[in-house]
Amino acid sequence: MSAAQIGLDAVSVRLGAQAALMGVSLRIAAGERVALVGANGSGKSTLLRTLHGLVPPTQGQVQQAPGVRQAMLFQRPHLLRLSALNNVALGLWLDRARGLSWAAAKVLALQALERVGLLSVAQQNGRQLSGGQQQRLALARAWARQPDVLLLDEPTASLDPHAKREVEALMADFASSEERALTLVWASHNLGQVKRLATRVVYLEGGRLMADLPVADFFNPAVLPACSPAAHAFVQGELS
Ligand SMILES: Nc1ncnc2c1ncn2[C@@H]1O[C@H](COP(=O)(O)OP(=O)(O)O)[C@@H](O)[C@H]1O
Ligand SMILES: [Mg+2]
């Protein structure tokens, strides 16, 4: 396996009185598609937020290889009351490190909108787009920033089945892009989606990592019970 791109070393996170993560270690290499699964409150969001530097670990270390760029998406996109184009362009323009002119930011934003199939709504208010379009707009905004790693917290949880498939297709497309394949780490409540998209599955329970397996092993009833009875019980519960 190639060198780790991002990871956690024995990370614990306490949120108020709550132990949200306990001793979680994880190494993720470039090109992996890692799904985080587990019941509500198991620590999926906290793990993603910790990887993204939004939550400081109480113990342990967050690892990131030099030069790695990350972007994060949430269940509901945080869009501004601006055109779809300006929602993407503004983020690029505000990125001091890139020092882009407004015109250059708009050119890149248009490319990103084209990438996610939203060129035709570039001038529409981002907040007035459909739920699926809004999430694609959030993907365009992330893509435009040229990340190596995309973290997504239940990105399809609030979408209808059609929009869900569109967002899934984009995630798959980003992950297999020839010019720049992104590493994906995402929380999902949808095991079908996990089966379709993941190369690897991490199962969390009560803030602890209880299973970390290649996707084929995770969904193999001859393998999972022996590797992780807890994960097996979760999968049985979800499928029943
Ligand atoms: N801001 C917060 N303050 C206190 N506890 C929190 C906060 N956010 C989450 N938690 C708790 O941390 C644990 C993990 O939550 P979370 O990471 O959101 O799980 P998941 O995303 O799997 O539903 C839960 O027990 C949750 O109640
Ligand atoms: Mg969550």
PDB file of N, CA and C in Angstrom, residues 129-187:
ATOM      1  N   LEU A 129     -31.844  26.637  -6.049  1.00  0.00           N
ATOM      2  CA  LEU A 129     -31.696  25.402  -6.826  1.00  0.00           C
ATOM      3  C   LEU A 129     -32.317  24.233  -6.049  1.00  0.00           C
ATOM      4  N   SER A 130     -32.557  23.123  -6.747  1.00  0.00           N
ATOM      5  CA  SER A 130     -33.091  21.936  -6.069  1.00  0.00           C
ATOM      6  C   SER A 130     -32.035  21.387  -5.109  1.00  0.00           C
ATOM      7  N   GLY A 131     -32.458  20.520  -4.229  1.00  0.00           N
ATOM      8  CA  GLY A 131     -31.527  19.950  -3.245  1.00  0.00           C
ATOM      9  C   GLY A 131     -30.339  19.260  -3.903  1.00  0.00           C
ATOM     10  N   GLY A 132     -30.638  18.502  -4.963  1.00  0.00           N
ATOM     11  CA  GLY A 132     -29.572  17.791  -5.664  1.00  0.00           C
ATOM     12  C   GLY A 132     -28.624  18.756  -6.361  1.00  0.00           C
ATOM     13  N   GLN A 133     -29.206  19.811  -6.958  1.00  0.00           N
ATOM     14  CA  GLN A 133     -28.353  20.819  -7.622  1.00  0.00           C
ATOM     15  C   GLN A 133     -27.490  21.544  -6.595  1.00  0.00           C
ATOM     16  N   GLN A 134     -28.083  21.837  -5.431  1.00  0.00           N
ATOM     17  CA  GLN A 134     -27.303  22.522  -4.395  1.00  0.00           C
ATOM     18  C   GLN A 134     -26.111  21.674  -3.949  1.00  0.00           C
ATOM     19  N   GLN A 135     -26.342  20.369  -3.816  1.00  0.00           N
ATOM     20  CA  GLN A 135     -25.227  19.522  -3.374  1.00  0.00           C
ATOM     21  C   GLN A 135     -24.179  19.414  -4.487  1.00  0.00           C
ATOM     22  N   ARG A 136     -24.635  19.406  -5.754  1.00  0.00           N
ATOM     23  CA  ARG A 136     -23.672  19.419  -6.864  1.00  0.00           C
ATOM     24  C   ARG A 136     -22.907  20.733  -6.888  1.00  0.00           C
ATOM     25  N   LEU A 137     -23.599  21.823  -6.544  1.00  0.00           N
ATOM     26  CA  LEU A 137     -22.913  23.117  -6.474  1.00  0.00           C
ATOM     27  C   LEU A 137     -21.837  23.091  -5.378  1.00  0.00           C
ATOM     28  N   ALA A 138     -22.170  22.476  -4.254  1.00  0.00           N
ATOM     29  CA  ALA A 138     -21.177  22.349  -3.182  1.00  0.00           C
ATOM     30  C   ALA A 138     -19.994  21.499  -3.664  1.00  0.00           C
ATOM     31  N   LEU A 139     -20.292  20.481  -4.467  1.00  0.00           N
ATOM     32  CA  LEU A 139     -19.205  19.652  -5.031  1.00  0.00           C
ATOM     33  C   LEU A 139     -18.356  20.467  -6.002  1.00  0.00           C
ATOM     34  N   ALA A 140     -19.005  21.334  -6.783  1.00  0.00           N
ATOM     35  CA  ALA A 140     -18.255  22.188  -7.714  1.00  0.00           C
ATOM     36  C   ALA A 140     -17.330  23.123  -6.935  1.00  0.00           C
ATOM     37  N   ARG A 141     -17.849  23.663  -5.843  1.00  0.00           N
ATOM     38  CA  ARG A 141     -17.069  24.588  -5.027  1.00  0.00           C
ATOM     39  C   ARG A 141     -15.847  23.865  -4.440  1.00  0.00           C
ATOM     40  N   ALA A 142     -16.063  22.636  -4.011  1.00  0.00           N
ATOM     41  CA  ALA A 142     -14.944  21.862  -3.459  1.00  0.00           C
ATOM     42  C   ALA A 142     -13.947  21.517  -4.565  1.00  0.00           C
ATOM     43  N   TRP A 143     -14.463  21.066  -5.695  1.00  0.00           N
ATOM     44  CA  TRP A 143     -13.621  20.644  -6.822  1.00  0.00           C
ATOM     45  C   TRP A 143     -12.737  21.797  -7.318  1.00  0.00           C
ATOM     46  N   ALA A 144     -13.336  22.987  -7.355  1.00  0.00           N
ATOM     47  CA  ALA A 144     -12.620  24.156  -7.866  1.00  0.00           C
ATOM     48  C   ALA A 144     -11.382  24.460  -7.030  1.00  0.00           C
ATOM     49  N   ARG A 145     -11.401  24.047  -5.792  1.00  0.00           N
ATOM     50  CA  ARG A 145     -10.263  24.333  -4.913  1.00  0.00           C
ATOM     51  C   ARG A 145      -9.152  23.291  -5.079  1.00  0.00           C
ATOM     52  N   GLN A 146      -9.334  22.358  -6.010  1.00  0.00           N
ATOM     53  CA  GLN A 146      -8.319  21.357  -6.354  1.00  0.00           C
ATOM     54  C   GLN A 146      -7.807  20.571  -5.161  1.00  0.00           C
ATOM     55  N   PRO A 147      -8.716  19.959  -4.414  1.00  0.00           N
ATOM     56  CA  PRO A 147      -8.270  19.165  -3.266  1.00  0.00           C
ATOM     57  C   PRO A 147      -7.708  17.817  -3.710  1.00  0.00           C
ATOM     58  N   ASP A 148      -6.916  17.221  -2.852  1.00  0.00           N
ATOM     59  CA  ASP A 148      -6.464  15.836  -3.044  1.00  0.00           C
ATOM     60  C   ASP A 148      -7.417  14.884  -2.327  1.00  0.00           C
ATOM     61  N   VAL A 149      -8.003  15.389  -1.257  1.00  0.00           N
ATOM     62  CA  VAL A 149      -8.883  14.585  -0.401  1.00  0.00           C
ATOM     63  C   VAL A 149     -10.207  15.312  -0.247  1.00  0.00           C
ATOM     64  N   LEU A 150     -11.294  14.575  -0.454  1.00  0.00           N
ATOM     65  CA  LEU A 150     -12.626  15.139  -0.247  1.00  0.00           C
ATOM     66  C   LEU A 150     -13.282  14.390   0.909  1.00  0.00           C
ATOM     67  N   LEU A 151     -13.666  15.134   1.944  1.00  0.00           N
ATOM     68  CA  LEU A 151     -14.367  14.573   3.096  1.00  0.00           C
ATOM     69  C   LEU A 151     -15.832  14.954   2.944  1.00  0.00           C
ATOM     70  N   LEU A 152     -16.744  14.005   3.131  1.00  0.00           N
ATOM     71  CA  LEU A 152     -18.166  14.294   2.936  1.00  0.00           C
ATOM     72  C   LEU A 152     -18.966  13.689   4.082  1.00  0.00           C
ATOM     73  N   ASP A 153     -19.803  14.517   4.702  1.00  0.00           N
ATOM     74  CA  ASP A 153     -20.599  14.036   5.831  1.00  0.00           C
ATOM     75  C   ASP A 153     -22.038  13.800   5.386  1.00  0.00           C
ATOM     76  N   GLU A 154     -22.389  12.546   5.178  1.00  0.00           N
ATOM     77  CA  GLU A 154     -23.728  12.153   4.705  1.00  0.00           C
ATOM     78  C   GLU A 154     -24.210  13.058   3.566  1.00  0.00           C
ATOM     79  N   PRO A 155     -23.447  13.092   2.466  1.00  0.00           N
ATOM     80  CA  PRO A 155     -23.740  14.067   1.410  1.00  0.00           C
ATOM     81  C   PRO A 155     -25.049  13.822   0.676  1.00  0.00           C
ATOM     82  N   THR A 156     -25.609  12.635   0.813  1.00  0.00           N
ATOM     83  CA  THR A 156     -26.853  12.366   0.077  1.00  0.00           C
ATOM     84  C   THR A 156     -28.040  12.122   1.005  1.00  0.00           C
ATOM     85  N   ALA A 157     -27.844  12.336   2.294  1.00  0.00           N
ATOM     86  CA  ALA A 157     -28.885  11.959   3.270  1.00  0.00           C
ATOM     87  C   ALA A 157     -30.190  12.726   3.079  1.00  0.00           C
ATOM     88  N   SER A 158     -30.102  13.986   2.576  1.00  0.00           N
ATOM     89  CA  SER A 158     -31.346  14.746   2.470  1.00  0.00           C
ATOM     90  C   SER A 158     -31.858  14.814   1.031  1.00  0.00           C
ATOM     91  N   LEU A 159     -31.361  13.928   0.171  1.00  0.00           N
ATOM     92  CA  LEU A 159     -31.729  14.000  -1.255  1.00  0.00           C
ATOM     93  C   LEU A 159     -32.711  12.903  -1.657  1.00  0.00           C
ATOM     94  N   ASP A 160     -33.503  13.199  -2.694  1.00  0.00           N
ATOM     95  CA  ASP A 160     -34.392  12.171  -3.238  1.00  0.00           C
ATOM     96  C   ASP A 160     -33.546  11.165  -4.029  1.00  0.00           C
ATOM     97  N   PRO A 161     -34.133   9.997  -4.356  1.00  0.00           N
ATOM     98  CA  PRO A 161     -33.326   8.935  -4.971  1.00  0.00           C
ATOM     99  C   PRO A 161     -32.602   9.358  -6.252  1.00  0.00           C
ATOM    100  N   HIS A 162     -33.256  10.161  -7.074  1.00  0.00           N
ATOM    101  CA  HIS A 162     -32.621  10.581  -8.329  1.00  0.00           C
ATOM    102  C   HIS A 162     -31.413  11.463  -8.052  1.00  0.00           C
ATOM    103  N   ALA A 163     -31.600  12.462  -7.194  1.00  0.00           N
ATOM    104  CA  ALA A 163     -30.509  13.377  -6.860  1.00  0.00           C
ATOM    105  C   ALA A 163     -29.374  12.622  -6.160  1.00  0.00           C
ATOM    106  N   LYS A 164     -29.761  11.648  -5.342  1.00  0.00           N
ATOM    107  CA  LYS A 164     -28.785  10.820  -4.636  1.00  0.00           C
ATOM    108  C   LYS A 164     -27.863  10.132  -5.641  1.00  0.00           C
ATOM    109  N   ARG A 165     -28.451   9.563  -6.688  1.00  0.00           N
ATOM    110  CA  ARG A 165     -27.661   8.869  -7.710  1.00  0.00           C
ATOM    111  C   ARG A 165     -26.750   9.848  -8.452  1.00  0.00           C
ATOM    112  N   GLU A 166     -27.241  11.050  -8.694  1.00  0.00           N
ATOM    113  CA  GLU A 166     -26.418  12.053  -9.393  1.00  0.00           C
ATOM    114  C   GLU A 166     -25.191  12.420  -8.566  1.00  0.00           C
ATOM    115  N   VAL A 167     -25.402  12.623  -7.273  1.00  0.00           N
ATOM    116  CA  VAL A 167     -24.286  12.997  -6.406  1.00  0.00           C
ATOM    117  C   VAL A 167     -23.307  11.825  -6.278  1.00  0.00           C
ATOM    118  N   GLU A 168     -23.862  10.608  -6.149  1.00  0.00           N
ATOM    119  CA  GLU A 168     -23.013   9.408  -6.102  1.00  0.00           C
ATOM    120  C   GLU A 168     -22.169   9.288  -7.367  1.00  0.00           C
ATOM    121  N   ALA A 169     -22.797   9.555  -8.512  1.00  0.00           N
ATOM    122  CA  ALA A 169     -22.076   9.434  -9.784  1.00  0.00           C
ATOM    123  C   ALA A 169     -20.927  10.435  -9.825  1.00  0.00           C
ATOM    124  N   LEU A 170     -21.174  11.627  -9.311  1.00  0.00           N
ATOM    125  CA  LEU A 170     -20.104  12.635  -9.287  1.00  0.00           C
ATOM    126  C   LEU A 170     -18.972  12.229  -8.349  1.00  0.00           C
ATOM    127  N   MET A 171     -19.340  11.676  -7.206  1.00  0.00           N
ATOM    128  CA  MET A 171     -18.308  11.216  -6.277  1.00  0.00           C
ATOM    129  C   MET A 171     -17.441  10.153  -6.953  1.00  0.00           C
ATOM    130  N   ALA A 172     -18.087   9.212  -7.638  1.00  0.00           N
ATOM    131  CA  ALA A 172     -17.345   8.146  -8.325  1.00  0.00           C
ATOM    132  C   ALA A 172     -16.465   8.739  -9.414  1.00  0.00           C
ATOM    133  N   ASP A 173     -17.016   9.712 -10.104  1.00  0.00           N
ATOM    134  CA  ASP A 173     -16.304  10.359 -11.197  1.00  0.00           C
ATOM    135  C   ASP A 173     -15.078  11.128 -10.670  1.00  0.00           C
ATOM    136  N   PHE A 174     -15.253  11.840  -9.603  1.00  0.00           N
ATOM    137  CA  PHE A 174     -14.128  12.565  -8.994  1.00  0.00           C
ATOM    138  C   PHE A 174     -13.037  11.580  -8.562  1.00  0.00           C
ATOM    139  N   ALA A 175     -13.480  10.453  -8.001  1.00  0.00           N
ATOM    140  CA  ALA A 175     -12.515   9.495  -7.449  1.00  0.00           C
ATOM    141  C   ALA A 175     -11.740   8.781  -8.549  1.00  0.00           C
ATOM    142  N   SER A 176     -12.303   8.732  -9.768  1.00  0.00           N
ATOM    143  CA  SER A 176     -11.620   7.994 -10.827  1.00  0.00           C
ATOM    144  C   SER A 176     -11.109   8.921 -11.927  1.00  0.00           C
ATOM    145  N   SER A 177     -11.151  10.220 -11.661  1.00  0.00           N
ATOM    146  CA  SER A 177     -10.706  11.195 -12.647  1.00  0.00           C
ATOM    147  C   SER A 177      -9.262  10.933 -13.067  1.00  0.00           C
ATOM    148  N   GLU A 178      -9.005  10.940 -14.358  1.00  0.00           N
ATOM    149  CA  GLU A 178      -7.658  10.619 -14.836  1.00  0.00           C
ATOM    150  C   GLU A 178      -6.672  11.730 -14.531  1.00  0.00           C
ATOM    151  N   GLU A 179      -7.141  12.971 -14.627  1.00  0.00           N
ATOM    152  CA  GLU A 179      -6.202  14.070 -14.413  1.00  0.00           C
ATOM    153  C   GLU A 179      -5.854  14.217 -12.926  1.00  0.00           C
ATOM    154  N   ARG A 180      -6.826  13.917 -12.056  1.00  0.00           N
ATOM    155  CA  ARG A 180      -6.592  14.143 -10.622  1.00  0.00           C
ATOM    156  C   ARG A 180      -7.614  13.335  -9.823  1.00  0.00           C
ATOM    157  N   ALA A 181      -7.245  12.099  -9.465  1.00  0.00           N
ATOM    158  CA  ALA A 181      -8.176  11.251  -8.726  1.00  0.00           C
ATOM    159  C   ALA A 181      -8.179  11.652  -7.257  1.00  0.00           C
ATOM    160  N   LEU A 182      -9.371  11.933  -6.734  1.00  0.00           N
ATOM    161  CA  LEU A 182      -9.485  12.350  -5.341  1.00  0.00           C
ATOM    162  C   LEU A 182      -9.619  11.148  -4.420  1.00  0.00           C
ATOM    163  N   THR A 183      -9.072  11.283  -3.237  1.00  0.00           N
ATOM    164  CA  THR A 183      -9.334  10.342  -2.156  1.00  0.00           C
ATOM    165  C   THR A 183     -10.663  10.751  -1.532  1.00  0.00           C
ATOM    166  N   LEU A 184     -11.540   9.778  -1.311  1.00  0.00           N
ATOM    167  CA  LEU A 184     -12.840  10.084  -0.706  1.00  0.00           C
ATOM    168  C   LEU A 184     -12.929   9.461   0.682  1.00  0.00           C
ATOM    169  N   VAL A 185     -13.385  10.242   1.636  1.00  0.00           N
ATOM    170  CA  VAL A 185     -13.715   9.718   2.960  1.00  0.00           C
ATOM    171  C   VAL A 185     -15.087  10.272   3.288  1.00  0.00           C
ATOM    172  N   TRP A 186     -16.069   9.401   3.427  1.00  0.00           N
ATOM    173  CA  TRP A 186     -17.411   9.936   3.654  1.00  0.00           C
ATOM    174  C   TRP A 186     -18.218   9.082   4.626  1.00  0.00           C
ATOM    175  N   ALA A 187     -19.079   9.784   5.355  1.00  0.00           N
ATOM    176  CA  ALA A 187     -19.996   9.117   6.266  1.00  0.00           C
ATOM    177  C   ALA A 187     -21.253   8.788   5.491  1.00  0.00           C
TER     178      ALA A 187
END
